Amino acid sequence: MTTKTKKGVETLPLNTVLGGDCIEVMNGLPEGSVDLIFADPPYNLQLRGDLHRPDNSQVDAVDDAWDQFASFEVYDRFTRDWLKAARRLLKPNGAIWVIGSYHNIFRVGAALQDAGFWILNDVVWRKSNPMPNFRGKRLTNAHETLIWASRDEAAKYTFNYEALKSLNEGIQMRSDWVLPICTGHERLKDEHGDKAHPTQKPESLLHRVLLGTTNPGDVVLDPFFGTGTTGAVARMLGREFIGIEREAAYRKVAEKRLASVRKYDRAALEVSTSKRAEPRVPFGQLIERGMLRPGEELLSMNGRHKAKLRADGTLVGDDVKGSIHQVGAALEGAPSCNGWTYWCIKRDGKPVSIDVFRQQIRAEMAERAN
Amino acid sequence: MTTKTKKGVETLPLNTVLGGDCIEVMNGLPEGSVDLIFADPPYNLQLRGDLHRPDNSQVDAVDDAWDQFASFEVYDRFTRDWLKAARRLLKPNGAIWVIGSYHNIFRVGAALQDAGFWILNDVVWRKSNPMPNFRGKRLTNAHETLIWASRDEAAKYTFNYEALKSLNEGIQMRSDWVLPICTGHERLKDEHGDKAHPTQKPESLLHRVLLGTTNPGDVVLDPFFGTGTTGAVARMLGREFIGIEREAAYRKVAEKRLASVRKYDRAALEVSTSKRAEPRVPFGQLIERGMLRPGEELLSMNGRHKAKLRADGTLVGDDVKGSIHQVGAALEGAPSCNGWTYWCIKRDGKPVSIDVFRQQIRAEMAERAN
DNA sequence: TTCCCCGCTGAATCTTTGA
DNA sequence: GTCAAAGATTCAGCGGGGA
């Protein structure tokens, strides 16, 4: 355990995991001693019954006691209390990150503002591999929200603009981050081979946060430490951490993990910036963007078939409905068909391949990336 | 101006733009008369003296914590008031969309929950062409947030799952939508050639919202109508709208715009539907119609099980009797089973899904209805 | 060794109807 | 109101095992 002397009197328990209630523990630490706080508080999911996948397997839900709150009021009080304790710990130029979902993030965001924090950005973590919506009743919940806020409006917060720009292949980093969820070998298991924690965050996410908004040697506090992703990435990046975790089982996992962390283990982290193939453009976007109009007629390139366009991007031909690919295949009696190159539309009296519109969208996307 | 009689007493001013304060106007409309509300409220331009009270008086500029809190209070009161009026207007199965940025969306989201709305998704509009952050002091603010919520937890909200899935090339629609901001010819100009409204939303955004969460003929209300994007897209998609806008200049622009909107034709507005929307066909009908014969043997799709068909439409398998669903579930040891897609039968030596026969019956029913 | 196929899983506010 | 039964519903990625 490292300690750090502040004004020759108080010390900070650096690079350790503290047990106990995070509010009490925070109140026992010296005021104005922390550069950054990263917090992943309970989301207050309000789950009702069981959920099964279409293949009848059961979804392992987050049903832990620590995520249960009696009411919004109780949750709000909890939020205000830990935010107050957290804000006291921050240095004048300190900042905070909080992550959440629609269940809790609006309440947390409002509480942050009420407590005097100054929101700098909200950041969307777009999951490349989210869990689908199995019952088809809502949109796939494919993102979580992070709020980045300084201690107050006057704070001169840390922002490593160039570092994030480099991380993003020379393009200014945006407020939406596409990163995969934590799976595979990175996902920590308990002695039974089950996941050690229901909501372990990926190191890539913390890497981006800490690289962008702290400097080497900074002190990062995580009041909901869990399996210690914040601490692990902090150590890799040469930052100091303080972890607080109530559950002894999680502390144990975190301590084991931290014991084997090596500083600057970059290779394992840089996974998310790989080159993509040409971006997929859903055909429906051509309608949403007004390039094609519902009700218009598409013609096949060979001139033998036609089909009518609907508002949801499906086609209706002779006795067939479906995607541009399905209808093309059916009309040709073929097993498959590339609708993009099969269909065209009259523009100024001349047939224009619909692929032209896709290329237009891709060109816009590419231009913006430069 | 179209009007719609409700219970023979009250009428709705459909497809018009109403002037005045949105709360007063909403309170003058009949309760439970609207299917969907789309709201793009003021974003609370933070604490710079730009905040107006509902009565149009200006809030003093402030720079200390005490007054900051007071400003948020004013915005919160405004939010609670218009949400209350909006909720009163919704039908029991109605829903609301609200769009905002980090300046206001957390307060709006919390107010929605406090008012009894039930959040269904938060949706991120990921702008493909956002304004860069010129000073390099923060992340490029590249998204806005929409909240989709039903009137209450019990509401049977409208969600056209298959239509949105079609729009997205056959993959279920996610909570992050990549769409360009409103520019070019779509961006309305005033008589001086300047943009007519500072925050005009793209039609593509409303297209997706209205296609996904309303049906043709539904009434859509927009209490902050602006230049009328909601109304324009509603008309194109065969929905009715009610717009409320305080500023006469915006109303004028909106009315001109709406006068030239064309509705897509009827066939283009029919969208892909899920099986849930199809009529229910009792399995016994397949026997009554002679498609299947009592005594025949059904095979499971995976080839592992078989069962014998009885005259009443029940199956008998190894130690199990019951409906096609019950026997399928029992044989697979699963909590449930869709017998329609689980079982097949030999026809001309080949296995044919029993769902094919159901589709035949449904096709006949549809034909007869025309 | 490589490749393919199959099984498993992830912060989830996840059904509808009729008796 | 309750309860039981019908029946609708999934995407990306990892890893293990077999060809």
XYZ file of C-alpha atoms in Angstrom, chain A residues 46 48 52 55-56 72 76 97 101-111 113-114 116-124 126-143 145-148 153 157 159 161 164 172-178 280-285 287-290 292-296 308-314 316 321-325 340 364-365 368, chain B residues 46-48 63 68-69 72 76 97 101-111 113-114 118-124 126-143 145-148 153 157 159 161-164 166-169 171-180 186 203-205 207-208 211 236-237 262-265 267-272 276 334-337:
192
model
C -36.749 -2.641 -12.233
C -40.259 -8.072 -13.279
C -36.001 -16.196 -22.104
C -34.140 -20.615 -28.076
C -35.671 -20.910 -24.599
C -37.174 6.829 -7.063
C -32.408 10.000 -5.464
C -17.494 10.493 -14.782
C -28.640 3.609 -18.441
C -32.045 5.182 -18.987
C -33.203 3.662 -15.721
C -31.044 5.935 -13.627
C -28.979 8.304 -15.740
C -31.558 11.083 -15.917
C -31.837 11.198 -12.167
C -28.069 11.091 -11.781
C -27.594 13.847 -14.346
C -30.104 16.120 -12.662
C -28.523 15.426 -9.264
C -26.351 19.631 -11.866
C -28.147 20.287 -8.599
C -23.067 22.159 -8.538
C -21.156 19.969 -10.962
C -20.776 21.421 -14.462
C -21.547 19.005 -17.273
C -18.863 19.010 -19.964
C -20.203 16.294 -22.232
C -22.554 13.405 -22.182
C -20.911 10.481 -23.903
C -22.692 7.567 -25.499
C -22.445 2.474 -28.414
C -22.081 -1.239 -27.853
C -20.984 -3.100 -30.930
C -22.445 -6.310 -29.538
C -25.376 -5.534 -27.247
C -27.898 -8.051 -26.100
C -30.836 -8.012 -28.533
C -34.418 -7.285 -27.560
C -35.669 -10.849 -27.552
C -39.371 -10.192 -27.564
C -39.379 -7.534 -30.250
C -41.195 -5.105 -27.979
C -38.723 -2.242 -27.970
C -35.575 -1.041 -29.641
C -32.417 -2.970 -28.911
C -30.938 -1.243 -25.889
C -27.589 -0.795 -27.564
C -25.908 1.944 -25.568
C -24.607 6.948 -21.228
C -21.652 8.512 -19.443
C -21.684 12.013 -18.027
C -18.429 13.910 -17.759
C -18.114 25.733 -13.776
C -10.423 20.346 -15.969
C -8.606 17.222 -21.292
C -7.387 16.635 -26.774
C -7.897 11.294 -27.896
C -11.409 14.817 -33.269
C -12.966 12.470 -30.721
C -16.738 12.585 -30.745
C -19.257 12.144 -27.956
C -20.228 8.668 -29.188
C -17.811 5.818 -28.639
C -18.214 2.446 -30.320
C -23.256 -0.986 -44.224
C -25.977 1.349 -45.444
C -29.500 0.136 -44.698
C -31.695 0.589 -47.751
C -34.304 2.281 -45.567
C -31.972 5.255 -45.150
C -36.186 6.759 -47.925
C -35.569 8.443 -44.609
C -33.174 10.811 -46.310
C -35.671 11.611 -49.033
C -36.412 7.770 -52.715
C -40.095 8.360 -52.033
C -42.554 5.761 -50.776
C -44.924 4.908 -53.603
C -42.280 5.245 -56.299
C -43.383 -0.477 -55.612
C -41.571 1.088 -52.686
C -43.132 1.284 -49.209
C -42.398 3.607 -46.324
C -40.504 0.974 -44.358
C -38.085 0.205 -47.176
C -39.748 -2.968 -48.353
C -44.121 -4.986 -53.270
C -43.158 -8.520 -50.610
C -39.887 -8.041 -48.825
C -36.480 -6.441 -48.973
C -34.887 -5.270 -52.220
C -32.886 -8.491 -52.170
C -28.471 -2.778 -54.713
C -20.569 11.670 -47.336
C -19.539 9.369 -44.520
C -16.718 13.534 -42.845
C -27.736 27.379 -19.304
C -27.708 30.226 -16.869
C -26.830 32.906 -19.360
C -23.307 33.418 -11.589
C -28.089 28.553 -10.432
C -30.243 26.275 -8.378
C -32.901 24.949 -12.647
C -38.025 22.134 -13.842
C -41.092 11.362 -27.446
C -29.241 17.667 -25.164
C -27.219 17.315 -21.993
C -28.304 20.802 -20.941
C -31.863 19.731 -20.328
C -32.446 16.055 -21.071
C -31.554 14.776 -17.608
C -34.052 17.082 -15.992
C -36.677 16.197 -18.576
C -36.054 12.475 -18.127
C -36.367 12.660 -14.355
C -39.534 14.764 -14.683
C -40.442 9.429 -14.557
C -41.786 11.541 -11.705
C -42.719 4.775 -18.233
C -39.500 5.016 -20.208
C -39.353 2.508 -23.046
C -36.019 3.475 -24.585
C -33.639 6.329 -24.682
C -32.504 6.827 -28.242
C -29.332 8.483 -29.375
C -25.929 10.175 -33.698
C -25.310 13.076 -36.066
C -23.280 12.041 -39.057
C -22.281 15.659 -39.640
C -22.107 17.488 -36.311
C -20.463 20.815 -35.749
C -16.868 20.215 -34.614
C -15.611 21.531 -31.291
C -13.441 24.325 -32.606
C -11.576 25.138 -29.415
C -10.623 21.554 -28.681
C -11.699 21.880 -25.072
C -14.257 19.098 -25.058
C -15.441 16.176 -27.124
C -17.323 16.967 -30.306
C -20.931 17.115 -29.218
C -22.110 14.729 -31.884
C -25.452 13.497 -30.653
C -30.898 12.209 -26.903
C -34.532 11.232 -27.376
C -36.644 9.603 -24.708
C -39.522 7.366 -25.720
C -46.319 1.291 -17.168
C -47.927 1.285 -26.679
C -44.406 -0.354 -31.770
C -41.222 -3.803 -34.811
C -41.178 -5.341 -38.275
C -41.373 -2.001 -40.061
C -38.319 -0.685 -38.230
C -37.214 -3.614 -42.496
C -35.846 -0.072 -42.442
C -32.652 -1.513 -41.006
C -32.007 -4.260 -43.587
C -31.795 -6.460 -38.342
C -33.775 -5.227 -35.360
C -33.528 -1.475 -34.887
C -31.104 -0.336 -32.217
C -31.292 2.577 -29.800
C -28.627 4.533 -31.703
C -29.706 6.143 -34.947
C -27.185 7.587 -37.381
C -28.808 10.397 -39.323
C -27.504 13.649 -40.831
C -34.642 20.694 -46.499
C -37.492 14.775 -41.532
C -35.584 11.486 -41.449
C -35.701 11.555 -37.650
C -39.981 9.497 -40.274
C -38.397 6.866 -38.084
C -43.316 5.001 -38.704
C -46.667 12.264 -45.595
C -47.211 9.133 -43.552
C -47.975 15.345 -50.341
C -49.140 12.162 -48.669
C -47.609 8.895 -49.810
C -50.169 6.659 -51.467
C -50.018 1.025 -50.656
C -46.733 2.711 -49.786
C -47.925 3.219 -46.234
C -48.673 -0.409 -45.582
C -45.660 -1.680 -43.733
C -44.377 -5.075 -42.793
C -48.789 -10.847 -33.773
C -38.409 -26.170 -22.473
C -40.574 -23.674 -20.569
C -42.520 -22.982 -23.747
C -42.587 -23.815 -27.414
